[in-house]
């Protein structure tokens, strides 16, 4: 077996320890006589897996009592529709567009109502986060939407917007559990798990009780109502059982490591290695304004498309996989999610330094 360093933006690297546990339990979970994949979602064993995963996530994120945790299908993208369907009572919302993912979310929300883009960084190809401290909030807006970490463009919103009393909704797909968050500042937190938490196929939604209501948009399907899933503890229909089980193992791994405080320190150390190198390099350059840099997704370029392509091909051969930038922006991108070991970042930087010397 030879596992590579996988810098993919998602689906992405998982902790090796978690994969080994899953391997050991693949044929028989506990004394159940069967795999988690074969279990009824109504069984006691699976209920334990689901409710333990939720309890562990609550502990990790310090989720207040008045928030529900939902494990849903449809990935992050379905949330772009579920959010307006469930929250847009005035058929209006404010969107802060700082990159590809918030742009997609805003565009999906237009199906359901008026979308006001109240801040936008398209003028500099989403390489920075605008000042969000005093925005023109629309009086009838039902919520203010952000993508807190833009996976493609590599920016993070470090100071949350002043929503002037409006509900804050955040997509945290690519920074889930990478650092502590104050859940009480948000109305809804959501994300697909395949970046930092587990295998593709689950979206986690953390939503304040008062936002779970019956008076959703009239055509909202049963499956798209948060209330359906909240009332049934994520067991309304068959949930993605195996994927939730793996998320649960990742939560246990994180708790053992010291939780999100410890994870933040590790992630800061990893990101610093790469950014310090980029700042000193004559060949490679980061593309994001320093103050807005993401710890998770680090885009960089040489300035020459040919050299970028040569670097990506050489890195691939050296076992540093998936450093090619997103097809919409080009260049390179290294995703340094929770499960990326610091050795991986060191190996990448050594390889970059070697490439720089040779060019
Ligand atoms: C990957 C990603 C999504 C989309 O997730 P899917 O599960 O593929 O629908 C949404 N938002 C962000 C920030 C992402 O990184």
XYZ file of C-alpha atoms and ligand atoms in Angstrom:
374
model
C 0.000 0.000 0.000
C 1.231 3.479 -0.695
C -0.911 6.382 0.347
C -0.103 9.728 -1.266
C -0.458 13.229 0.121
C -3.840 14.221 -1.237
C -4.397 17.990 -1.504
C -7.799 17.618 -3.144
C -10.418 20.278 -2.382
C -13.081 17.610 -1.976
C -13.806 14.787 -1.652
C -10.647 15.019 0.366
C -8.215 13.294 2.664
C -9.643 11.531 5.735
C -7.716 10.638 8.898
C -5.910 7.345 8.337
C -6.917 6.221 11.826
C -10.576 6.652 10.882
C -10.154 4.638 7.703
C -8.453 1.858 9.660
C -11.276 1.721 12.196
C -13.797 1.588 9.368
C -11.782 -1.185 7.771
C -11.676 -3.195 10.993
C -15.431 -2.745 11.468
C -16.379 -3.172 7.828
C -17.652 -6.742 8.073
C -19.084 -6.543 11.552
C -19.948 -3.463 13.563
C -19.589 -4.257 17.268
C -21.441 -7.502 17.925
C -24.193 -6.721 15.437
C -23.174 -9.477 13.024
C -23.348 -7.070 10.090
C -21.779 -4.031 8.468
C -23.131 -0.544 9.148
C -23.914 -0.556 5.406
C -26.320 -3.453 5.914
C -28.122 -2.208 8.991
C -31.657 -0.944 9.309
C -31.643 2.752 9.989
C -34.306 1.994 12.610
C -32.049 -0.414 14.503
C -30.732 0.316 17.972
C -27.152 0.033 16.663
C -27.681 2.691 14.028
C -29.603 4.989 16.357
C -26.613 4.820 18.685
C -24.272 5.727 15.823
C -26.441 8.681 14.766
C -27.185 10.061 18.209
C -23.583 9.645 19.360
C -22.382 11.472 16.235
C -24.764 14.316 17.021
C -23.741 14.450 20.683
C -20.050 14.491 19.736
C -20.593 17.253 17.172
C -22.489 19.255 19.781
C -19.558 18.868 22.147
C -16.990 19.794 19.468
C -18.819 22.919 18.312
C -20.316 23.779 21.667
C -23.752 23.916 20.014
C -26.351 25.614 22.235
C -29.489 23.710 23.326
C -31.752 25.810 21.109
C -30.131 24.591 17.895
C -30.976 21.368 16.038
C -28.405 19.313 14.165
C -29.630 17.687 10.937
C -27.832 15.095 8.846
C -29.235 15.460 5.322
C -28.581 14.303 1.789
C -28.182 16.392 -1.350
C -24.793 17.844 -0.478
C -24.084 21.512 0.018
C -25.828 22.422 -3.181
C -29.317 21.355 -2.055
C -28.896 23.732 0.858
C -28.656 26.608 -1.627
C -32.362 25.876 -2.310
C -33.477 24.637 1.113
C -32.336 27.842 2.787
C -34.574 30.172 0.734
C -37.449 27.650 0.668
C -37.481 27.538 4.459
C -36.431 31.060 5.359
C -37.624 33.435 2.634
C -40.958 34.498 4.106
C -40.667 37.998 2.605
C -39.213 36.523 -0.570
C -36.045 38.578 -0.146
C -32.542 37.937 1.103
C -29.136 39.639 1.175
C -26.120 37.774 -0.218
C -22.462 38.547 0.262
C -20.630 37.231 -2.781
C -16.958 36.521 -2.127
C -16.339 33.675 -4.544
C -17.729 30.878 -6.611
C -19.759 29.183 -3.889
C -21.590 32.242 -2.585
C -22.203 33.238 -6.196
C -23.824 29.891 -6.891
C -25.888 30.118 -3.725
C -27.112 33.605 -4.679
C -28.008 32.468 -8.149
C -30.003 29.491 -6.819
C -31.847 31.704 -4.327
C -33.100 33.858 -7.227
C -35.463 31.024 -8.110
C -37.347 31.808 -4.912
C -37.247 35.552 -4.452
C -35.324 38.799 -4.651
C -31.635 38.426 -4.053
C -29.744 41.582 -3.120
C -25.991 41.290 -3.471
C -24.934 43.682 -0.707
C -21.177 43.078 -1.029
C -19.123 41.563 -3.813
C -15.444 41.050 -4.557
C -15.777 40.191 -8.257
C -13.828 43.374 -9.164
C -10.580 41.648 -8.132
C -11.558 38.127 -9.092
C -12.641 37.281 -5.521
C -9.102 37.630 -4.173
C -10.210 39.479 -1.052
C -13.110 39.918 1.375
C -14.806 43.344 1.327
C -15.389 45.281 4.530
C -18.571 43.795 6.007
C -18.862 45.978 9.087
C -21.473 48.443 7.825
C -23.429 47.089 4.890
C -26.704 48.327 3.504
C -28.969 45.600 4.819
C -32.312 45.374 3.005
C -35.146 46.058 5.477
C -37.330 43.171 4.253
C -34.448 40.678 3.874
C -35.198 37.384 5.620
C -31.521 36.628 6.165
C -27.953 37.563 5.247
C -25.966 34.836 3.515
C -22.218 34.197 3.474
C -19.893 31.447 2.348
C -17.402 31.746 5.181
C -14.580 29.921 3.442
C -14.485 30.117 -0.343
C -13.026 26.780 -1.402
C -12.115 27.799 -4.951
C -10.774 31.314 -4.368
C -9.153 30.617 -1.007
C -10.570 33.438 1.101
C -12.049 33.297 4.597
C -14.408 35.793 6.178
C -12.611 36.426 9.472
C -14.904 39.099 10.882
C -18.552 38.125 10.470
C -20.760 40.720 8.773
C -22.774 43.118 10.849
C -26.233 41.874 9.847
C -27.999 44.570 11.899
C -30.252 42.057 13.576
C -30.929 39.867 10.535
C -30.407 36.115 10.668
C -26.931 35.092 9.516
C -26.758 32.005 7.291
C -23.325 30.516 6.582
C -21.932 27.838 4.315
C -18.914 26.424 6.146
C -18.403 23.326 3.957
C -14.667 23.764 3.544
C -13.883 24.921 7.086
C -16.141 22.636 9.134
C -14.457 21.906 12.486
C -11.173 23.488 11.378
C -11.348 26.071 14.174
C -13.801 27.092 16.912
C -16.927 29.005 15.832
C -19.468 30.771 18.011
C -22.627 28.989 16.853
C -24.875 31.470 18.659
C -23.916 34.182 16.148
C -25.596 32.269 13.313
C -29.166 31.311 12.461
C -28.141 28.505 10.131
C -24.754 26.875 9.608
C -24.519 24.324 6.855
C -22.026 22.367 4.820
C -21.343 19.303 2.760
C -19.095 16.993 4.770
C -16.777 15.826 1.991
C -14.247 18.595 2.555
C -13.368 18.274 6.197
C -15.679 15.861 7.964
C -16.445 12.683 6.042
C -17.332 10.998 2.771
C -19.504 12.737 0.161
C -23.226 12.212 0.662
C -24.062 14.091 3.852
C -24.805 17.728 4.496
C -24.893 18.878 8.082
C -27.271 21.686 9.018
C -27.146 23.407 12.386
C -30.237 25.548 12.738
C -31.781 27.641 15.485
C -35.149 26.340 16.708
C -37.194 29.425 15.809
C -36.135 29.101 12.139
C -37.638 25.614 11.864
C -41.187 26.421 10.871
C -44.228 25.181 9.022
C -44.777 28.392 7.076
C -42.175 27.659 4.405
C -42.665 28.615 0.749
C -45.902 26.925 -0.376
C -44.418 24.545 -2.940
C -41.635 23.240 -0.692
C -41.427 19.431 -0.933
C -41.616 17.451 2.313
C -37.981 16.374 1.973
C -36.853 19.986 1.617
C -38.451 21.188 4.854
C -36.086 21.495 7.790
C -39.054 20.747 10.040
C -39.517 17.305 8.508
C -35.991 16.321 9.461
C -35.944 18.117 12.796
C -39.209 16.448 13.906
C -37.803 13.052 12.936
C -34.260 13.482 14.282
C -32.769 13.023 10.781
C -34.629 9.693 10.464
C -37.594 10.794 8.365
C -36.453 8.582 5.522
C -33.335 6.437 5.121
C -30.353 8.629 5.929
C -26.871 8.034 4.429
C -26.047 5.619 7.257
C -22.504 4.639 6.347
C -21.458 8.229 5.693
C -22.875 9.382 9.015
C -20.987 6.550 10.712
C -17.701 7.788 9.180
C -18.488 11.377 10.238
C -18.990 10.005 13.751
C -15.545 8.397 13.663
C -14.031 11.695 12.503
C -15.731 13.477 15.430
C -14.206 10.937 17.854
C -10.795 11.467 16.225
C -11.142 15.239 16.673
C -12.222 14.960 20.295
C -9.197 12.757 21.021
C -6.962 15.335 19.354
C -8.230 18.075 21.657
C -11.192 19.486 19.745
C -11.377 22.540 17.518
C -8.955 24.642 19.633
C -6.225 22.069 19.123
C -7.229 21.639 15.487
C -6.935 25.385 14.875
C -3.376 25.413 16.225
C -2.404 22.534 13.971
C -4.117 24.127 10.971
C -2.448 27.485 11.640
C 0.941 25.798 11.802
C 0.319 23.943 8.541
C -0.938 27.024 6.674
C 1.973 29.119 7.977
C 4.519 26.737 6.447
C 3.018 27.152 2.992
C 2.236 30.875 3.191
C 5.690 31.712 4.590
C 7.245 29.874 1.701
C 4.968 31.612 -0.828
C 5.802 35.031 0.648
C 9.525 34.383 0.265
C 9.377 32.700 -3.131
C 10.427 34.397 -6.364
C 8.583 31.841 -8.471
C 5.338 31.051 -6.650
C 2.818 33.637 -5.475
C -0.305 33.441 -3.358
C -3.338 34.974 -5.084
C -5.274 36.198 -2.031
C -4.839 39.359 0.039
C -2.940 38.401 3.176
C -5.597 39.461 5.656
C -8.218 37.262 3.976
C -6.211 34.094 3.377
C -7.843 30.759 4.080
C -6.133 28.190 6.313
C -7.857 25.458 4.369
C -7.538 26.239 0.658
C -4.353 27.870 -0.570
C -4.352 28.985 -4.225
C -1.051 29.986 -5.832
C 0.448 30.635 -9.250
C 3.786 31.058 -10.996
C 2.423 33.628 -13.427
C 3.035 31.306 -16.375
C 0.384 28.821 -17.454
C 3.058 26.523 -18.896
C 5.064 26.469 -15.661
C 1.878 25.910 -13.643
C 1.060 22.897 -15.787
C 4.611 21.585 -15.533
C 4.541 21.973 -11.758
C 1.192 20.201 -11.390
C 2.373 17.277 -13.509
C 5.650 16.968 -11.605
C 3.922 17.194 -8.206
C 1.463 14.519 -9.258
C 4.374 12.199 -10.119
C 6.018 12.919 -6.778
C 2.954 11.719 -4.860
C 1.654 15.237 -4.098
C -1.754 14.816 -5.628
C -4.517 17.150 -6.739
C -2.652 20.451 -6.486
C -4.148 21.675 -9.751
C -6.310 24.774 -9.249
C -10.042 24.757 -9.880
C -10.888 24.695 -13.590
C -12.453 28.167 -13.317
C -9.301 29.884 -11.987
C -6.304 27.761 -13.062
C -2.949 27.774 -11.272
C -2.539 25.591 -8.228
C -4.470 25.039 -5.032
C -3.421 23.036 -2.010
C -6.207 22.119 0.374
C -4.879 21.672 3.891
C -7.908 20.179 5.604
C -7.889 18.768 9.133
C -6.740 15.328 8.037
C -3.769 16.583 5.997
C -0.734 15.776 8.127
C 1.896 18.493 8.636
C 4.376 16.161 6.894
C 2.300 16.570 3.734
C 2.667 20.363 3.817
C 6.398 20.094 4.503
C 6.784 17.685 1.600
C 4.884 20.057 -0.687
C 6.996 23.065 0.295
C 10.245 21.097 -0.140
C 9.071 20.023 -3.556
C 8.162 23.613 -4.484
C 11.578 24.855 -3.332
C 13.277 22.203 -5.417
C 11.145 23.141 -8.440
C 11.991 26.802 -7.882
C 15.732 26.064 -7.817
C 15.439 24.138 -11.065
C 13.597 27.009 -12.805
C -17.977 21.802 -2.148
C -18.751 22.954 -1.687
C -20.144 23.031 -1.862
C -20.932 22.044 -2.699
O -21.079 20.858 -2.118
P -21.808 19.655 -2.874
O -21.900 18.682 -1.766
O -20.929 19.228 -4.000
O -23.145 20.121 -3.322
C -20.820 24.114 -1.346
N -20.162 25.075 -0.696
C -18.825 25.048 -0.517
C -18.159 26.157 0.216
C -18.080 23.983 -1.003
O -16.755 23.965 -0.817
